[in-house]
């Protein structure tokens, strides 16, 4: 089933950006474009007219430390506990709806499910 990493995957990649190991463009390609292409997800993975507005807003200069009180996994732990990241995700929008804001979930309902371009 894997380890609890989804909350920290993007900020961990952004650490590599801060160290000069990967560009922001490559992070977008690997975390947004490529999954949409690989899984043939319809109208997602890009900021384009007619596509769903799935967006993550990041402050690249807002350090924070992973602690028990800001871990959002149901299991309540993270391999990153005690790690300080230089960047922080501040907002997430799914289908244009604000679903995450500064460690809180103002809207837990997702207005539309994923659809696929598979035959």
PDB file of C-alpha atoms in Angstrom:
ATOM      1  CA  UNK A   1       0.000   0.000   0.000  1.00  0.00           C
ATOM      2  CA  UNK A   2       2.996   2.331   0.187  1.00  0.00           C
ATOM      3  CA  UNK A   3       4.029   4.939   2.683  1.00  0.00           C
ATOM      4  CA  UNK A   4       2.341   8.235   3.512  1.00  0.00           C
ATOM      5  CA  UNK A   5       4.025  10.571   1.033  1.00  0.00           C
ATOM      6  CA  UNK A   6       1.384  12.410  -1.005  1.00  0.00           C
ATOM      7  CA  UNK A   7       1.196  15.404   1.379  1.00  0.00           C
ATOM      8  CA  UNK A   8       4.934  15.978   1.111  1.00  0.00           C
ATOM      9  CA  UNK A   9       5.806  14.779  -2.410  1.00  0.00           C
ATOM     10  CA  UNK A  10       5.632  18.198  -4.068  1.00  0.00           C
ATOM     11  CA  UNK A  11       7.478  20.068  -1.320  1.00  0.00           C
ATOM     12  CA  UNK A  12      10.167  17.353  -1.349  1.00  0.00           C
ATOM     13  CA  UNK A  13      10.592  17.896  -5.104  1.00  0.00           C
ATOM     14  CA  UNK A  14      10.744  21.643  -4.502  1.00  0.00           C
ATOM     15  CA  UNK A  15      13.666  21.037  -2.127  1.00  0.00           C
ATOM     16  CA  UNK A  16      15.502  19.567  -5.117  1.00  0.00           C
ATOM     17  CA  UNK A  17      14.635  22.746  -7.040  1.00  0.00           C
ATOM     18  CA  UNK A  18      16.106  24.897  -4.249  1.00  0.00           C
ATOM     19  CA  UNK A  19      19.299  22.820  -4.497  1.00  0.00           C
ATOM     20  CA  UNK A  20      19.494  23.397  -8.262  1.00  0.00           C
ATOM     21  CA  UNK A  21      18.811  19.734  -9.113  1.00  0.00           C
ATOM     22  CA  UNK A  22      15.499  20.146 -11.009  1.00  0.00           C
ATOM     23  CA  UNK A  23      13.675  23.032 -12.681  1.00  0.00           C
ATOM     24  CA  UNK A  24      10.169  24.155 -11.791  1.00  0.00           C
ATOM     25  CA  UNK A  25       9.128  23.327 -15.357  1.00  0.00           C
ATOM     26  CA  UNK A  26      10.349  19.740 -14.950  1.00  0.00           C
ATOM     27  CA  UNK A  27       8.456  19.412 -11.649  1.00  0.00           C
ATOM     28  CA  UNK A  28       5.244  20.552 -13.382  1.00  0.00           C
ATOM     29  CA  UNK A  29       5.895  18.117 -16.226  1.00  0.00           C
ATOM     30  CA  UNK A  30       6.463  15.178 -13.882  1.00  0.00           C
ATOM     31  CA  UNK A  31       3.664  15.907 -11.393  1.00  0.00           C
ATOM     32  CA  UNK A  32       0.884  17.308 -13.614  1.00  0.00           C
ATOM     33  CA  UNK A  33       1.399  16.769 -17.338  1.00  0.00           C
ATOM     34  CA  UNK A  34       2.845  13.249 -17.359  1.00  0.00           C
ATOM     35  CA  UNK A  35       0.320  11.624 -14.970  1.00  0.00           C
ATOM     36  CA  UNK A  36      -2.560  13.058 -17.033  1.00  0.00           C
ATOM     37  CA  UNK A  37      -0.995  11.685 -20.220  1.00  0.00           C
ATOM     38  CA  UNK A  38       0.004   8.313 -18.752  1.00  0.00           C
ATOM     39  CA  UNK A  39      -3.404   7.610 -17.212  1.00  0.00           C
ATOM     40  CA  UNK A  40      -5.300   9.279 -20.082  1.00  0.00           C
ATOM     41  CA  UNK A  41      -7.152  11.603 -17.717  1.00  0.00           C
ATOM     42  CA  UNK A  42      -9.519  13.793 -19.685  1.00  0.00           C
ATOM     43  CA  UNK A  43      -9.085  17.598 -19.542  1.00  0.00           C
ATOM     44  CA  UNK A  44      -6.528  17.666 -16.729  1.00  0.00           C
ATOM     45  CA  UNK A  45      -2.824  18.141 -16.201  1.00  0.00           C
ATOM     46  CA  UNK A  46      -2.526  21.479 -18.012  1.00  0.00           C
ATOM     47  CA  UNK A  47      -3.720  25.054 -17.610  1.00  0.00           C
ATOM     48  CA  UNK A  48      -5.703  25.355 -20.827  1.00  0.00           C
ATOM     49  CA  UNK A  49      -9.071  26.655 -21.953  1.00  0.00           C
ATOM     50  CA  UNK A  50     -11.652  23.898 -21.479  1.00  0.00           C
ATOM     51  CA  UNK A  51      -9.531  21.998 -18.959  1.00  0.00           C
ATOM     52  CA  UNK A  52     -10.456  21.532 -15.299  1.00  0.00           C
ATOM     53  CA  UNK A  53      -8.853  24.095 -13.012  1.00  0.00           C
ATOM     54  CA  UNK A  54      -6.787  21.752 -10.828  1.00  0.00           C
ATOM     55  CA  UNK A  55      -4.168  24.053  -9.334  1.00  0.00           C
ATOM     56  CA  UNK A  56      -1.697  24.119  -6.470  1.00  0.00           C
ATOM     57  CA  UNK A  57      -0.432  27.446  -5.136  1.00  0.00           C
ATOM     58  CA  UNK A  58       3.001  27.297  -3.560  1.00  0.00           C
ATOM     59  CA  UNK A  59       5.002  29.858  -1.625  1.00  0.00           C
ATOM     60  CA  UNK A  60       8.585  28.998  -2.554  1.00  0.00           C
ATOM     61  CA  UNK A  61       9.933  30.989   0.407  1.00  0.00           C
ATOM     62  CA  UNK A  62       7.745  29.938   3.333  1.00  0.00           C
ATOM     63  CA  UNK A  63       9.707  27.428   5.444  1.00  0.00           C
ATOM     64  CA  UNK A  64       7.797  25.003   7.643  1.00  0.00           C
ATOM     65  CA  UNK A  65       8.572  21.891   9.641  1.00  0.00           C
ATOM     66  CA  UNK A  66       6.607  18.650   9.455  1.00  0.00           C
ATOM     67  CA  UNK A  67       5.162  18.000  12.924  1.00  0.00           C
ATOM     68  CA  UNK A  68       2.484  15.706  14.328  1.00  0.00           C
ATOM     69  CA  UNK A  69      -0.022  18.579  14.416  1.00  0.00           C
ATOM     70  CA  UNK A  70       0.303  19.357  10.675  1.00  0.00           C
ATOM     71  CA  UNK A  71       0.385  15.794   9.323  1.00  0.00           C
ATOM     72  CA  UNK A  72      -2.848  15.243   7.410  1.00  0.00           C
ATOM     73  CA  UNK A  73      -2.594  11.472   6.857  1.00  0.00           C
ATOM     74  CA  UNK A  74      -5.127   9.270   8.622  1.00  0.00           C
ATOM     75  CA  UNK A  75      -2.243   7.134   9.892  1.00  0.00           C
ATOM     76  CA  UNK A  76      -0.925  10.192  11.763  1.00  0.00           C
ATOM     77  CA  UNK A  77       2.766   9.814  10.857  1.00  0.00           C
ATOM     78  CA  UNK A  78       5.166  10.723   8.081  1.00  0.00           C
ATOM     79  CA  UNK A  79       8.717   9.704   7.230  1.00  0.00           C
ATOM     80  CA  UNK A  80       9.320  13.457   6.883  1.00  0.00           C
ATOM     81  CA  UNK A  81       8.402  14.255  10.498  1.00  0.00           C
ATOM     82  CA  UNK A  82      11.002  16.718  11.808  1.00  0.00           C
ATOM     83  CA  UNK A  83      12.014  17.801   8.286  1.00  0.00           C
ATOM     84  CA  UNK A  84      11.959  21.507   7.458  1.00  0.00           C
ATOM     85  CA  UNK A  85      10.959  22.353   3.888  1.00  0.00           C
ATOM     86  CA  UNK A  86      11.733  25.709   2.267  1.00  0.00           C
ATOM     87  CA  UNK A  87       8.463  25.796   0.285  1.00  0.00           C
ATOM     88  CA  UNK A  88       4.872  25.378   1.427  1.00  0.00           C
ATOM     89  CA  UNK A  89       1.686  24.540  -0.428  1.00  0.00           C
ATOM     90  CA  UNK A  90      -0.806  27.212   0.589  1.00  0.00           C
ATOM     91  CA  UNK A  91      -3.862  26.427  -1.559  1.00  0.00           C
ATOM     92  CA  UNK A  92      -5.218  23.614  -3.715  1.00  0.00           C
ATOM     93  CA  UNK A  93      -8.076  23.965  -6.189  1.00  0.00           C
ATOM     94  CA  UNK A  94      -9.870  20.990  -7.749  1.00  0.00           C
ATOM     95  CA  UNK A  95     -12.200  21.809 -10.646  1.00  0.00           C
ATOM     96  CA  UNK A  96     -11.747  25.454  -9.681  1.00  0.00           C
ATOM     97  CA  UNK A  97     -13.036  24.830  -6.139  1.00  0.00           C
ATOM     98  CA  UNK A  98     -10.797  25.664  -3.167  1.00  0.00           C
ATOM     99  CA  UNK A  99     -10.265  22.336  -1.387  1.00  0.00           C
ATOM    100  CA  UNK A 100      -7.192  23.064   0.766  1.00  0.00           C
ATOM    101  CA  UNK A 101      -5.987  26.246   2.448  1.00  0.00           C
ATOM    102  CA  UNK A 102      -3.088  26.417   4.913  1.00  0.00           C
ATOM    103  CA  UNK A 103      -3.507  22.967   6.516  1.00  0.00           C
ATOM    104  CA  UNK A 104      -7.322  23.146   6.453  1.00  0.00           C
ATOM    105  CA  UNK A 105      -9.978  21.742   4.128  1.00  0.00           C
ATOM    106  CA  UNK A 106     -12.684  24.403   3.618  1.00  0.00           C
ATOM    107  CA  UNK A 107     -14.526  22.257   1.062  1.00  0.00           C
ATOM    108  CA  UNK A 108     -14.215  18.479   1.233  1.00  0.00           C
ATOM    109  CA  UNK A 109     -16.622  17.758  -1.616  1.00  0.00           C
ATOM    110  CA  UNK A 110     -15.126  17.462  -5.087  1.00  0.00           C
ATOM    111  CA  UNK A 111     -17.550  18.760  -7.717  1.00  0.00           C
ATOM    112  CA  UNK A 112     -16.584  16.345 -10.494  1.00  0.00           C
ATOM    113  CA  UNK A 113     -14.944  12.922 -10.717  1.00  0.00           C
ATOM    114  CA  UNK A 114     -12.066  12.106 -13.028  1.00  0.00           C
ATOM    115  CA  UNK A 115     -12.955  10.872 -16.491  1.00  0.00           C
ATOM    116  CA  UNK A 116     -10.631   9.014 -18.826  1.00  0.00           C
ATOM    117  CA  UNK A 117      -9.999   8.983 -22.571  1.00  0.00           C
ATOM    118  CA  UNK A 118      -9.683   5.194 -22.656  1.00  0.00           C
ATOM    119  CA  UNK A 119     -11.541   3.025 -25.153  1.00  0.00           C
TER     120      UNK A 119
END
